[in-house]
């Protein structure tokens, strides 16, 4: 059902803070006063502090660990090693991709920064001092730092502890139809190819990862305050990994200082702090510093992609081939649905009607940090979107077409939805030409193309980049999508109290997205209770229903749907109570924005507040008391947000410096619940996309030393570099979502890198420069220009 | 060693190790957790406090350097239950999402408009470029500071009249 758009409904929504209202955020107050409560703010009586000793080598055999000097430091309580953990069968843990990962290294270290020992002391300063005194005897081994090296014959085997593992190959995965694709290529009149690398980057939320583990040796209760985007799933995994009884585990994910995918996996620090608290009998706090975060926790991308599009005589795309080689680091710990080894990369046909596609993906172990996470993206959709949008740019160049024309010629047409893609996705809804048109008009595209031609004639470099992305977000359905076996549904529990005010408890978990406001607005819309009267609770496994958490833009598509449906359940129960109060037949009861009346008597109303009071005070015989419900929502399909992003750049020939002059972003995320919050999400994503395109890089030298291990090397955009954004919208509701919303948290990070890069290539392609890998730094552009003989 | 200083208008005298970082002193010794730690290398600005009215990164100051000086943290912004204009601006313009950078951003913004009551957008962007935000993309932070500057200007006009 789409949202009621009459004027009266709009007025009611404004008063209620319903859907479409840019309500100021309910959660702001505590943050404005410095009263946000993050994991590092948790202080418990008797709490100890843990610091991790990490490997300086990328690949080395451990010959011995001497912790005696560390133990001699006053205030040190324990030094935990892999050997100690092995006695409790905790030296290794399962990963989210069906592999194993060392909690603390016992045999070898396999990446620089790997966890080797943990020092636990009375203060963090003492723990840091003592960690420096833990002496580890290493025998360095040859490091493997690229997946190409890793799969070459004779490469050192990184995972030699795994039975039957004789090389560094992890997985081979295919999607689509090879035969049909081969046939398409056989009849193509033109084939355009692109080889590109989406380098390793890192979500680096401003708050690093950490926990406070508090295990009570008497009661066996385990309370773990944890930077978790998925507290319920983490509780189950803790029960399985650590063998703790699940009903005794309480995970509390308090305020999170950003997540962006980095807080989806389980890291060794959580496990050791929990084990240490159990063994010592005191609470243990572990908080990463920035270097810990950048060198050891969930990285993103590191995908080498090459492929081709087959084009017929009319300029239509008829086939797509993509080969992918992924660098997964030392342990295959990607956070993704278990059936999919390269996430949802097979969305790579993007916004285009390509009847045949074949995708081949291979993964390799390297001596680099593990944990491929989706940095503000739904399971590798970013890599797919980047590849197809870059390939379409190449196709436009080779066809001698405006890149807008190439896209318009090949878009899936609005009447084709629901559309089944060659790789098997069923796109729910879309109108790609409409979003393109809004973007072109906002930018003044034709004028800028004229300006570009004039500048080019004078030898100046200006480019206009186009990207028309389509995402797939909001997993499940549960039958096809699971995390470690847990189906990807989500949940909402709503209780309206006698005074007509309520509490909504969710299985998802905000990391700054404003759930306390947005989800209250859904209830306001559905029940007619003002959003200010709905308190939203998340992140405490004891006090919220089981859900899979917040990542892959799934809160609104799944948790939001659960919220609307549970509110409708309460609305229906309210009809039974209203019928009793009116002494009427329930079939004659009407409901409109918080008011019940008998058909034909619109002026005699009972408000939802009246009904809530009656639910506890004046019920019909046989009806359960209370106005409360819970919904576990398993979506019938995912949602497919889309949009067109346009970027204008000017490039200095002398220095290679790229300046982003304009950035127009037109998003279609279906129905917008709180437009202010939606636009804030888009601003943030466009900025992270800008960082990825031009600044952010984790790389390694030949010995596997991580370069990009602090904010002096891993460059994050500040206000000074970040472009000004111009936002536009179209609204194409999702037909299967109860309120037509699609999710928006990640669209801008998914869509924008290709737009930025295409703008640079658009400025340079007439010189024969067809690709520059991200991050596009001045020196790369300068070198590319010089290689084509361009000088000042 | 003993260090005596003023924080949010209250005098404090604390015993600390000389090597204690000011951010740890504030968070751990004084229990004021609105000042955050984001990077340890003075790059992110989450730990920003005002020292005698000027923004400083408290992860890069040692506790003895506070002797005899005045510190303002986010907890000192609201006065008598009334939000500071900078806090109002961040709320009205949606200048915060996860809230982790917010205390530092607000303090930098407050110092900026006190030194320059009518900053241009570029002056604001340069002024806050020592502070990183991962969520907002800065546009609404810039607006929040402009909002506060406008509110201060309106109040000054009202005060004169």
PDB file of N, CA and C in Angstrom, chain A residues 645-676:
ATOM      1  N   UNK A 645      23.651   9.965 -10.259  1.00  0.00           N
ATOM      2  CA  UNK A 645      24.567  10.941  -9.684  1.00  0.00           C
ATOM      3  C   UNK A 645      25.391  11.569 -10.814  1.00  0.00           C
ATOM      4  N   UNK A 646      25.546  12.875 -10.758  1.00  0.00           N
ATOM      5  CA  UNK A 646      26.325  13.598 -11.774  1.00  0.00           C
ATOM      6  C   UNK A 646      27.396  14.432 -11.070  1.00  0.00           C
ATOM      7  N   UNK A 647      28.601  14.372 -11.584  1.00  0.00           N
ATOM      8  CA  UNK A 647      29.729  15.066 -10.968  1.00  0.00           C
ATOM      9  C   UNK A 647      30.447  15.890 -12.041  1.00  0.00           C
ATOM     10  N   UNK A 648      30.809  17.107 -11.700  1.00  0.00           N
ATOM     11  CA  UNK A 648      31.612  17.937 -12.602  1.00  0.00           C
ATOM     12  C   UNK A 648      32.971  18.168 -11.944  1.00  0.00           C
ATOM     13  N   UNK A 649      34.041  17.889 -12.690  1.00  0.00           N
ATOM     14  CA  UNK A 649      35.384  18.120 -12.156  1.00  0.00           C
ATOM     15  C   UNK A 649      36.192  19.011 -13.099  1.00  0.00           C
ATOM     16  N   UNK A 650      37.124  19.721 -12.506  1.00  0.00           N
ATOM     17  CA  UNK A 650      38.129  20.464 -13.259  1.00  0.00           C
ATOM     18  C   UNK A 650      39.484  19.910 -12.842  1.00  0.00           C
ATOM     19  N   UNK A 651      40.349  19.700 -13.826  1.00  0.00           N
ATOM     20  CA  UNK A 651      41.648  19.088 -13.535  1.00  0.00           C
ATOM     21  C   UNK A 651      42.758  20.047 -13.953  1.00  0.00           C
ATOM     22  N   UNK A 652      43.706  20.222 -13.050  1.00  0.00           N
ATOM     23  CA  UNK A 652      44.866  21.076 -13.312  1.00  0.00           C
ATOM     24  C   UNK A 652      45.920  20.235 -14.029  1.00  0.00           C
ATOM     25  N   UNK A 653      46.231  20.633 -15.250  1.00  0.00           N
ATOM     26  CA  UNK A 653      47.197  19.841 -16.040  1.00  0.00           C
ATOM     27  C   UNK A 653      48.592  19.839 -15.432  1.00  0.00           C
ATOM     28  N   UNK A 654      48.934  20.936 -14.781  1.00  0.00           N
ATOM     29  CA  UNK A 654      50.283  21.045 -14.237  1.00  0.00           C
ATOM     30  C   UNK A 654      50.513  20.141 -13.048  1.00  0.00           C
ATOM     31  N   UNK A 655      49.494  20.003 -12.181  1.00  0.00           N
ATOM     32  CA  UNK A 655      49.679  19.250 -10.932  1.00  0.00           C
ATOM     33  C   UNK A 655      48.907  17.943 -10.901  1.00  0.00           C
ATOM     34  N   UNK A 656      47.938  17.788 -11.805  1.00  0.00           N
ATOM     35  CA  UNK A 656      47.079  16.608 -11.751  1.00  0.00           C
ATOM     36  C   UNK A 656      45.988  16.711 -10.702  1.00  0.00           C
ATOM     37  N   UNK A 657      45.866  17.867 -10.072  1.00  0.00           N
ATOM     38  CA  UNK A 657      44.859  18.002  -9.017  1.00  0.00           C
ATOM     39  C   UNK A 657      43.451  18.033  -9.610  1.00  0.00           C
ATOM     40  N   UNK A 658      42.561  17.239  -8.995  1.00  0.00           N
ATOM     41  CA  UNK A 658      41.160  17.180  -9.421  1.00  0.00           C
ATOM     42  C   UNK A 658      40.337  17.993  -8.440  1.00  0.00           C
ATOM     43  N   UNK A 659      39.541  18.902  -8.955  1.00  0.00           N
ATOM     44  CA  UNK A 659      38.615  19.638  -8.088  1.00  0.00           C
ATOM     45  C   UNK A 659      37.186  19.285  -8.465  1.00  0.00           C
ATOM     46  N   UNK A 660      36.417  18.832  -7.483  1.00  0.00           N
ATOM     47  CA  UNK A 660      35.003  18.552  -7.729  1.00  0.00           C
ATOM     48  C   UNK A 660      34.243  19.867  -7.648  1.00  0.00           C
ATOM     49  N   UNK A 661      33.701  20.301  -8.785  1.00  0.00           N
ATOM     50  CA  UNK A 661      32.989  21.584  -8.823  1.00  0.00           C
ATOM     51  C   UNK A 661      31.530  21.410  -8.427  1.00  0.00           C
ATOM     52  N   UNK A 662      30.868  20.380  -8.938  1.00  0.00           N
ATOM     53  CA  UNK A 662      29.453  20.136  -8.638  1.00  0.00           C
ATOM     54  C   UNK A 662      29.248  18.660  -8.352  1.00  0.00           C
ATOM     55  N   UNK A 663      28.248  18.360  -7.544  1.00  0.00           N
ATOM     56  CA  UNK A 663      27.840  16.973  -7.314  1.00  0.00           C
ATOM     57  C   UNK A 663      26.335  16.987  -7.135  1.00  0.00           C
ATOM     58  N   UNK A 664      25.615  16.457  -8.132  1.00  0.00           N
ATOM     59  CA  UNK A 664      24.159  16.378  -8.061  1.00  0.00           C
ATOM     60  C   UNK A 664      23.782  14.918  -7.819  1.00  0.00           C
ATOM     61  N   UNK A 665      22.992  14.688  -6.792  1.00  0.00           N
ATOM     62  CA  UNK A 665      22.603  13.321  -6.452  1.00  0.00           C
ATOM     63  C   UNK A 665      21.082  13.222  -6.417  1.00  0.00           C
ATOM     64  N   UNK A 666      20.541  12.441  -7.327  1.00  0.00           N
ATOM     65  CA  UNK A 666      19.103  12.184  -7.322  1.00  0.00           C
ATOM     66  C   UNK A 666      18.886  10.748  -6.873  1.00  0.00           C
ATOM     67  N   UNK A 667      18.238  10.612  -5.731  1.00  0.00           N
ATOM     68  CA  UNK A 667      18.003   9.285  -5.149  1.00  0.00           C
ATOM     69  C   UNK A 667      16.525   8.949  -5.193  1.00  0.00           C
ATOM     70  N   UNK A 668      16.267   7.681  -5.454  1.00  0.00           N
ATOM     71  CA  UNK A 668      14.916   7.160  -5.308  1.00  0.00           C
ATOM     72  C   UNK A 668      14.985   5.996  -4.340  1.00  0.00           C
ATOM     73  N   UNK A 669      14.591   6.274  -3.099  1.00  0.00           N
ATOM     74  CA  UNK A 669      14.613   5.221  -2.071  1.00  0.00           C
ATOM     75  C   UNK A 669      13.186   4.858  -1.691  1.00  0.00           C
ATOM     76  N   UNK A 670      12.262   5.078  -2.643  1.00  0.00           N
ATOM     77  CA  UNK A 670      10.860   4.835  -2.326  1.00  0.00           C
ATOM     78  C   UNK A 670      10.349   5.944  -1.420  1.00  0.00           C
ATOM     79  N   UNK A 671       9.394   5.585  -0.571  1.00  0.00           N
ATOM     80  CA  UNK A 671       8.788   6.574   0.322  1.00  0.00           C
ATOM     81  C   UNK A 671       9.801   7.019   1.374  1.00  0.00           C
ATOM     82  N   UNK A 672       9.913   8.334   1.578  1.00  0.00           N
ATOM     83  CA  UNK A 672      10.838   8.870   2.582  1.00  0.00           C
ATOM     84  C   UNK A 672      10.079   9.125   3.886  1.00  0.00           C
ATOM     85  N   UNK A 673      10.520   8.508   4.946  1.00  0.00           N
ATOM     86  CA  UNK A 673       9.806   8.620   6.226  1.00  0.00           C
ATOM     87  C   UNK A 673      10.127   9.963   6.865  1.00  0.00           C
ATOM     88  N   UNK A 674      11.420  10.263   7.026  1.00  0.00           N
ATOM     89  CA  UNK A 674      11.841  11.567   7.550  1.00  0.00           C
ATOM     90  C   UNK A 674      12.829  12.157   6.535  1.00  0.00           C
ATOM     91  N   UNK A 675      12.353  13.046   5.674  1.00  0.00           N
ATOM     92  CA  UNK A 675      13.217  13.537   4.587  1.00  0.00           C
ATOM     93  C   UNK A 675      14.519  14.164   5.090  1.00  0.00           C
ATOM     94  N   UNK A 676      14.487  14.828   6.226  1.00  0.00           N
ATOM     95  CA  UNK A 676      15.702  15.444   6.764  1.00  0.00           C
ATOM     96  C   UNK A 676      16.753  14.369   7.085  1.00  0.00           C
TER      97      UNK A 676
END
